Short mmCIF file of C-alpha atoms and ligand atoms in Angstrom, two decimals:
data_model
loop_
_atom_site.label_atom_id
_atom_site.label_comp_id
_atom_site.label_asym_id
_atom_site.label_seq_id
_atom_site.Cartn_x
_atom_site.Cartn_y
_atom_site.Cartn_z
CA MET A 13 23.92 -10.60 14.97
CA ALA A 14 25.30 -10.23 11.47
CA GLN A 15 23.06 -8.46 9.03
CA ARG A 16 24.24 -7.23 5.68
CA LEU A 17 22.87 -4.02 4.22
CA LEU A 18 22.94 -3.25 0.53
CA PHE A 19 22.02 0.20 -0.72
CA THR A 20 21.11 -0.13 -4.35
CA ALA A 21 20.13 2.03 -7.30
CA ASP A 22 19.05 -1.03 -9.29
CA ILE A 23 17.03 -3.26 -6.99
CA ALA A 24 15.98 -5.82 -9.62
CA ALA A 25 19.55 -6.48 -10.79
CA ASP A 26 21.02 -6.47 -7.30
CA LEU A 27 18.38 -8.83 -5.94
CA GLU A 28 19.20 -11.22 -8.76
CA LYS A 29 22.91 -11.01 -7.89
CA VAL A 30 22.20 -11.55 -4.20
CA LEU A 31 19.96 -14.55 -4.85
CA SER A 32 22.48 -16.17 -7.14
CA ASP A 33 24.92 -16.22 -4.19
CA TYR A 34 22.54 -18.41 -2.17
CA SER A 35 21.55 -22.01 -2.65
CA TYR A 36 17.90 -22.71 -1.89
CA ASP A 37 15.18 -25.10 -3.01
CA ARG A 38 12.15 -22.80 -3.13
CA LEU A 39 11.85 -19.06 -3.10
CA PHE A 40 8.86 -17.34 -1.48
CA VAL A 41 7.90 -13.69 -1.76
CA LEU A 42 5.66 -12.11 0.88
CA THR A 43 3.83 -8.93 -0.09
CA ASP A 44 0.81 -7.04 1.13
CA GLU A 45 -1.91 -6.01 -1.32
CA ASN A 46 -0.24 -2.61 -1.88
CA THR A 47 3.30 -3.82 -2.40
CA HIS A 48 1.99 -6.64 -4.58
CA ARG A 49 0.40 -4.08 -6.86
CA HIS A 50 2.96 -1.26 -6.76
CA CYS A 51 6.36 -2.70 -5.78
CA LEU A 52 6.48 -6.19 -7.20
CA PRO A 53 6.41 -4.85 -10.81
CA VAL A 54 9.70 -3.04 -10.06
CA LEU A 55 11.31 -6.48 -9.60
CA ALA A 56 9.50 -8.03 -12.56
CA ASP A 57 12.60 -8.43 -14.76
CA ASN A 58 14.23 -10.66 -12.17
CA LYS A 59 14.40 -14.12 -13.77
CA LEU A 60 14.82 -15.91 -10.44
CA LEU A 61 11.48 -14.53 -9.27
CA THR A 62 9.55 -16.10 -12.16
CA THR A 63 9.59 -19.45 -10.37
CA ALA A 64 8.93 -17.99 -6.90
CA GLU A 65 5.83 -18.71 -4.80
CA TYR A 66 3.88 -15.61 -3.85
CA ILE A 67 2.08 -15.00 -0.56
CA ASN A 68 -0.07 -11.94 -0.28
CA ILE A 69 -1.52 -10.54 2.98
CA ARG A 70 -3.81 -7.63 3.91
CA PRO A 71 -1.96 -4.34 4.33
CA ASP A 72 -1.72 -2.24 7.48
CA ASP A 73 -0.57 -2.72 11.07
CA THR A 74 -4.06 -3.81 12.15
CA TYR A 75 -3.43 -7.10 10.30
CA LYS A 76 -0.09 -7.72 12.03
CA THR A 77 -1.87 -10.44 13.95
CA LEU A 78 -1.66 -14.07 14.91
CA GLU A 79 -4.32 -14.86 12.27
CA THR A 80 -2.24 -13.32 9.47
CA LEU A 81 0.89 -14.99 10.79
CA SER A 82 -0.90 -18.32 10.83
CA SER A 83 -2.02 -17.79 7.23
CA VAL A 84 1.61 -17.23 6.19
CA TRP A 85 2.75 -20.39 8.04
CA GLN A 86 -0.13 -22.22 6.32
CA GLU A 87 1.01 -21.06 2.86
CA LEU A 88 4.63 -21.94 3.57
CA SER A 89 3.59 -25.35 4.76
CA SER A 90 1.12 -26.19 1.99
CA ARG A 91 3.53 -24.96 -0.68
CA ARG A 92 6.23 -27.17 0.79
CA ALA A 93 8.73 -24.65 2.11
CA THR A 94 11.71 -26.37 3.74
CA ARG A 95 14.65 -25.28 5.86
CA HIS A 96 16.44 -24.68 2.57
CA SER A 97 13.85 -22.22 1.29
CA ILE A 98 14.19 -18.44 1.37
CA LEU A 99 11.45 -15.91 2.07
CA ILE A 100 11.71 -12.39 0.62
CA ASN A 101 9.70 -9.83 2.59
CA LEU A 102 8.73 -7.00 0.23
CA GLY A 103 6.92 -4.29 2.12
CA GLY A 104 6.80 -1.84 4.98
CA GLY A 105 7.38 -2.62 8.64
CA MET A 106 4.25 -4.75 8.90
CA VAL A 107 5.46 -7.14 6.18
CA THR A 108 9.09 -7.30 7.33
CA ASP A 109 8.13 -7.74 11.02
CA LEU A 110 5.48 -10.39 10.39
CA GLY A 111 7.35 -12.08 7.53
CA GLY A 112 10.56 -12.12 9.55
CA PHE A 113 8.73 -13.74 12.47
CA ALA A 114 7.03 -16.28 10.17
CA ALA A 115 10.42 -17.20 8.69
CA ALA A 116 12.23 -17.27 12.04
CA THR A 117 9.72 -19.72 13.48
CA PHE A 118 8.79 -21.90 10.48
CA LYS A 119 10.53 -25.26 10.93
CA ARG A 120 12.53 -23.48 13.68
CA GLY A 121 13.84 -20.93 11.22
CA ILE A 122 14.33 -20.37 7.51
CA ARG A 123 16.38 -17.62 5.90
CA PHE A 124 14.75 -14.38 4.89
CA ILE A 125 15.64 -11.24 2.96
CA ASN A 126 14.05 -7.86 3.68
CA ILE A 127 13.29 -5.33 0.98
CA PRO A 128 11.69 -2.35 2.74
CA THR A 129 9.38 -0.34 0.53
CA THR A 130 8.68 2.53 2.94
CA LEU A 131 11.04 5.06 4.48
CA LEU A 132 9.92 3.90 7.94
CA GLY A 133 10.72 0.31 7.04
CA ALA A 134 14.12 1.18 5.60
CA VAL A 135 15.23 3.38 8.45
CA ASP A 136 13.93 1.17 11.24
CA ALA A 137 11.78 -1.96 10.98
CA ALA A 138 13.65 -3.89 8.29
CA VAL A 139 17.05 -3.42 9.93
CA GLY A 140 18.21 -4.85 13.25
CA GLY A 141 16.54 -8.24 13.54
CA LYS A 142 13.40 -7.44 15.51
CA THR A 143 10.48 -9.48 14.23
CA GLY A 144 7.00 -10.01 15.60
CA ILE A 145 3.30 -9.32 15.69
CA ASN A 146 0.89 -7.26 17.74
CA PHE A 147 -1.05 -9.08 20.44
CA ASN A 148 -3.63 -8.19 23.07
CA ASP A 149 -3.73 -4.59 21.73
CA LEU A 150 0.01 -4.28 22.37
CA LYS A 151 2.46 -3.51 19.63
CA ASN A 152 5.07 -6.15 18.81
CA GLU A 153 4.13 -8.03 21.96
CA ILE A 154 5.11 -11.42 20.53
CA GLY A 155 8.25 -11.92 18.50
CA VAL A 156 11.87 -12.93 18.31
CA PHE A 157 15.18 -11.35 17.45
CA ALA A 158 16.18 -12.81 14.08
CA PRO A 159 18.33 -11.01 11.54
CA ALA A 160 17.52 -11.00 7.84
CA GLU A 161 20.25 -12.51 5.67
CA ILE A 162 20.46 -9.16 3.94
CA VAL A 163 18.43 -5.97 3.73
CA LEU A 164 18.25 -4.39 0.27
CA ILE A 165 17.49 -0.69 0.41
CA SER A 166 16.34 1.19 -2.64
CA ALA A 167 14.79 4.66 -2.76
CA VAL A 168 12.93 3.74 -5.93
CA PHE A 169 9.98 2.72 -3.75
CA PHE A 170 9.88 6.02 -1.86
CA LYS A 171 9.00 8.13 -4.90
CA THR A 172 5.35 7.17 -4.72
CA LEU A 173 4.99 7.43 -0.93
CA SER A 174 2.59 10.03 0.41
CA ARG A 175 4.03 12.92 2.42
CA GLU A 176 2.40 11.35 5.48
CA HIS A 177 4.30 8.09 4.97
CA LEU A 178 7.54 9.98 4.37
CA LEU A 179 7.08 12.01 7.53
CA SER A 180 6.39 8.82 9.43
CA GLY A 181 9.80 7.44 8.45
CA PHE A 182 11.45 10.81 8.91
CA ALA A 183 10.51 10.79 12.61
CA GLU A 184 12.78 7.77 13.13
CA MET A 185 15.55 9.66 11.31
CA LEU A 186 15.05 12.58 13.73
CA LYS A 187 15.33 10.09 16.60
CA HIS A 188 18.54 8.63 15.17
CA GLY A 189 19.93 12.17 14.89
CA LEU A 190 19.01 13.05 18.47
CA ILE A 191 20.58 9.93 19.94
CA SER A 192 23.76 10.14 17.90
CA ASP A 193 25.24 13.44 16.80
CA ALA A 194 24.32 17.13 16.36
CA ASP A 195 25.65 17.24 12.77
CA ILE A 196 23.57 14.25 11.74
CA TYR A 197 20.53 15.78 13.49
CA ASN A 198 20.96 19.28 12.03
CA ARG A 199 21.49 18.01 8.48
CA LEU A 200 17.99 16.53 8.55
CA PHE A 201 16.43 19.98 8.65
CA THR A 202 18.06 20.91 5.32
CA LEU A 203 16.30 18.09 3.43
CA ASP A 204 13.60 18.52 0.85
CA LEU A 205 11.08 15.81 1.66
CA SER A 206 9.23 16.36 -1.59
CA HIS A 207 12.12 14.60 -3.39
CA PRO A 208 12.77 11.53 -1.26
CA ASP A 209 15.09 9.89 -3.80
CA ASN A 210 17.48 12.83 -4.15
CA THR A 211 21.15 12.51 -3.27
CA ASP A 212 21.03 14.48 0.00
CA MET A 213 18.10 12.47 1.25
CA LEU A 214 19.88 9.24 0.39
CA SER A 215 23.07 10.20 2.15
CA CYS A 216 21.08 11.19 5.27
CA LEU A 217 19.16 7.92 5.06
CA LYS A 218 22.40 5.94 4.83
CA GLU A 219 23.85 7.86 7.77
CA SER A 220 20.67 7.26 9.76
CA ILE A 221 20.54 3.52 9.07
CA GLN A 222 24.21 3.27 10.02
CA VAL A 223 23.43 4.90 13.39
CA LYS A 224 20.99 2.06 14.01
CA GLN A 225 23.26 -0.63 12.57
CA GLN A 226 26.18 0.39 14.82
CA ILE A 227 24.00 0.31 17.93
CA VAL A 228 22.50 -3.07 17.00
CA GLU A 229 25.96 -4.52 16.39
CA LYS A 230 27.00 -3.51 19.92
CA ASP A 231 23.83 -4.76 21.60
CA PRO A 232 21.68 -6.96 19.34
CA TYR A 233 19.36 -8.23 22.10
CA GLU A 234 18.68 -4.85 23.73
CA ALA A 235 20.42 -5.59 27.01
CA ASN A 236 21.73 -2.04 27.21
CA ILE A 237 22.58 0.57 24.55
CA ARG A 238 19.97 -0.64 22.03
CA LYS A 239 17.43 0.84 24.45
CA SER A 240 18.53 4.21 23.03
CA LEU A 241 16.66 3.29 19.83
CA ASN A 242 13.55 3.36 21.93
CA PHE A 243 13.90 7.07 22.62
CA GLY A 244 10.50 8.73 22.08
CA HIS A 245 8.74 5.36 21.93
CA THR A 246 7.58 4.91 25.53
CA ILE A 247 5.24 7.88 25.25
CA GLY A 248 5.00 7.44 21.45
CA HIS A 249 3.62 3.90 21.66
CA ALA A 250 1.12 5.03 24.31
CA PHE A 251 -0.05 7.84 21.96
CA GLU A 252 -0.26 5.40 19.05
CA THR A 253 -2.34 2.86 20.97
CA PHE A 254 -4.54 5.66 22.31
CA SER A 255 -5.13 6.92 18.76
CA HIS A 256 -6.46 3.45 17.81
CA HIS A 257 -8.47 3.20 21.02
CA ARG A 258 -10.36 6.40 20.18
CA ASN A 259 -10.71 5.44 16.51
CA GLN A 260 -8.50 8.20 15.16
CA PRO A 261 -5.43 6.14 14.24
CA VAL A 262 -2.16 7.91 13.59
CA GLN A 263 0.89 6.56 11.81
CA HIS A 264 3.66 5.10 13.97
CA GLY A 265 6.17 7.81 13.03
CA TYR A 266 3.74 10.58 13.91
CA ALA A 267 3.25 9.07 17.37
CA VAL A 268 7.05 8.84 17.70
CA ALA A 269 7.51 12.49 16.62
CA TRP A 270 5.09 13.54 19.40
CA GLY A 271 6.45 11.01 21.87
CA ILE A 272 9.91 12.50 21.38
CA VAL A 273 8.54 15.89 22.50
CA GLY A 274 7.32 14.32 25.76
CA GLU A 275 10.57 12.47 26.32
CA LEU A 276 12.70 15.54 25.52
CA LEU A 277 10.72 17.36 28.20
CA LEU A 278 11.45 14.53 30.65
CA SER A 279 15.08 14.69 29.52
CA HIS A 280 15.11 18.37 30.39
CA ARG A 281 13.64 17.78 33.84
CA TYR A 282 15.86 14.82 34.71
CA LEU A 283 19.09 15.58 32.85
CA GLY A 284 18.97 19.24 31.78
CA PHE A 285 18.49 18.65 28.04
CA PRO A 286 18.64 22.17 26.46
CA LEU A 287 15.21 23.81 26.24
CA ASN A 288 16.07 25.79 23.11
CA ILE A 289 16.57 22.55 21.13
CA ILE A 290 13.23 21.25 22.45
CA ARG A 291 11.44 24.43 21.35
CA LEU A 292 12.90 24.24 17.84
CA TYR A 293 12.09 20.53 17.55
CA ALA A 294 8.52 21.09 18.78
CA ALA A 295 8.02 23.96 16.30
CA PHE A 296 9.14 21.66 13.45
CA VAL A 297 6.82 18.92 14.68
CA ARG A 298 3.85 21.27 15.01
CA GLN A 299 4.43 22.60 11.49
CA ASN A 300 4.86 19.21 9.81
CA TYR A 301 3.04 16.66 11.97
CA GLY A 302 0.52 18.84 13.76
CA VAL A 303 -0.20 18.15 17.42
CA PHE A 304 -1.52 14.99 19.08
CA PRO A 305 -4.44 16.22 21.18
CA ILE A 306 -4.67 14.99 24.77
CA THR A 307 -6.33 16.27 27.92
CA CYS A 308 -5.58 15.50 31.57
CA LYS A 309 -8.46 12.97 31.48
CA ASP A 310 -6.32 10.82 29.15
CA TYR A 311 -3.31 10.58 31.47
CA ASP A 312 -4.38 7.41 33.29
CA TYR A 313 -4.99 5.55 30.04
CA LEU A 314 -1.62 6.72 28.66
CA TYR A 315 0.18 5.74 31.88
CA GLU A 316 -1.40 2.28 31.84
CA ARG A 317 -0.15 1.74 28.28
CA MET A 318 3.37 2.81 29.31
CA THR A 319 3.38 0.12 32.00
CA HIS A 320 3.52 -2.45 29.17
CA ASP A 321 6.72 -1.04 27.64
CA LYS A 322 9.24 -3.81 27.00
CA LYS A 323 12.05 -1.91 28.73
CA ASN A 324 10.23 -1.97 32.06
CA GLU A 325 11.40 -4.07 34.98
CA ALA A 326 9.48 -4.85 38.16
CA ASP A 327 6.56 -2.52 37.35
CA LYS A 328 8.85 0.54 37.03
CA ILE A 329 8.62 2.57 33.83
CA ASN A 330 12.00 2.66 32.23
CA PHE A 331 12.87 5.50 29.84
CA THR A 332 15.81 6.31 27.65
CA LEU A 333 16.57 10.01 28.15
CA LEU A 334 19.14 12.46 26.80
CA SER A 335 21.26 15.08 28.55
CA ASP A 336 22.08 16.59 25.13
CA ILE A 337 22.08 15.52 21.49
CA GLY A 338 24.09 12.29 21.34
CA LYS A 339 24.32 11.97 25.14
CA VAL A 340 22.11 9.02 26.00
CA ALA A 341 21.16 7.77 29.46
CA ILE A 342 19.36 4.42 29.47
CA ASN A 343 17.41 2.86 32.36
CA GLN A 344 15.96 6.09 33.71
CA ILE A 345 13.12 5.21 36.07
CA VAL A 346 10.43 7.87 35.91
CA SER A 347 7.62 8.14 38.45
CA HIS A 348 3.92 8.32 37.61
CA GLU A 349 3.86 11.90 38.88
CA GLU A 350 6.77 12.95 36.64
CA ILE A 351 5.09 11.37 33.61
CA ASN A 352 1.96 13.42 34.35
CA ILE A 353 4.12 16.55 34.64
CA ALA A 354 5.75 15.77 31.26
CA LEU A 355 2.28 15.40 29.70
CA ASP A 356 1.28 18.77 31.26
CA LEU A 357 4.42 20.33 29.79
CA TYR A 358 3.69 18.74 26.40
CA ARG A 359 0.26 20.38 26.43
CA ASP A 360 1.71 23.72 27.56
CA LEU A 361 4.34 23.65 24.83
CA PHE A 362 1.72 23.00 22.16
CA GLY A 363 -0.87 25.26 23.77
CA ILE A 364 -3.53 22.52 24.01
N1 LIG B 3 12.98 0.00 16.67
C1 LIG B 3 13.94 -0.02 17.67
C2 LIG B 3 14.90 -1.15 17.57
O1 LIG B 3 14.98 -1.79 16.54
O2 LIG B 3 15.59 -1.45 18.51
#
């Protein structure tokens, strides 16, 4: 699954160069209300965009739905998109996931370009060809693997992100560090998140995206090693869905940061992952992300959500675990009882 990445310091000029390499009949740009207002002006000088058709959707993961998808298909259809058209997805993970899926399915597939405008989008969602929508209260339940023609990554968009949004993306960088290499992981703790466009941040971001890119190149359809990118997400997705269920929604990356704590604890129990690294990681998480509150009454709900994880086979919950930083073991079947123990340990570690 070929997918080009372009890191750029001048997104408007580089997008123009990229577009002039393609032949297409109509150009479409998908934004959400926020990226329409704040990010589109950054590209305003681009002459090729003056003739583009614009499609604007509601922001936020709650609108990553079949209804929004259908509205995008409707716009593409009524504005006469063809197989020779190109769709540019300008936004966070919601826009690149939904826009990628809309493009991959419209007339059996048109080309699309991703321009992530959040750190989370750049480090994860926009790269690697996963597209889709939420369905039946389940995240990314419906979708296809379809690579963007190219992903253009510019930190210019990160300057205005809130600390919460930055931390959300940073959690995926922590995950990439944990599954790859101790140097990559340790470097992350030297970063100053209040300056997300500084040189150190950018080199860590590049390194982090390359961790993902290398894994995706080896296993684009998640038959094996790509499951490592799911580290922290089995419990993390359950936390995230639970946060919506009880009307106290948390950002995806926050749920992942906490989910990683649970899955490091499982990693310790199953594979002897070093406890001292878990304690340091949990202290960083507590200080920056706070703690996701759960009680033992929530365990059944959380377990039920984990039974929907896409890695599962034959009703068994399938985790990716680590024996150390960079030492990944996929397809680890964990029992209901062990998951409850990990949730107990999570609460003990955070004193909740
Ligand atoms: N977000 C995990 C993956 O792309 O495989």
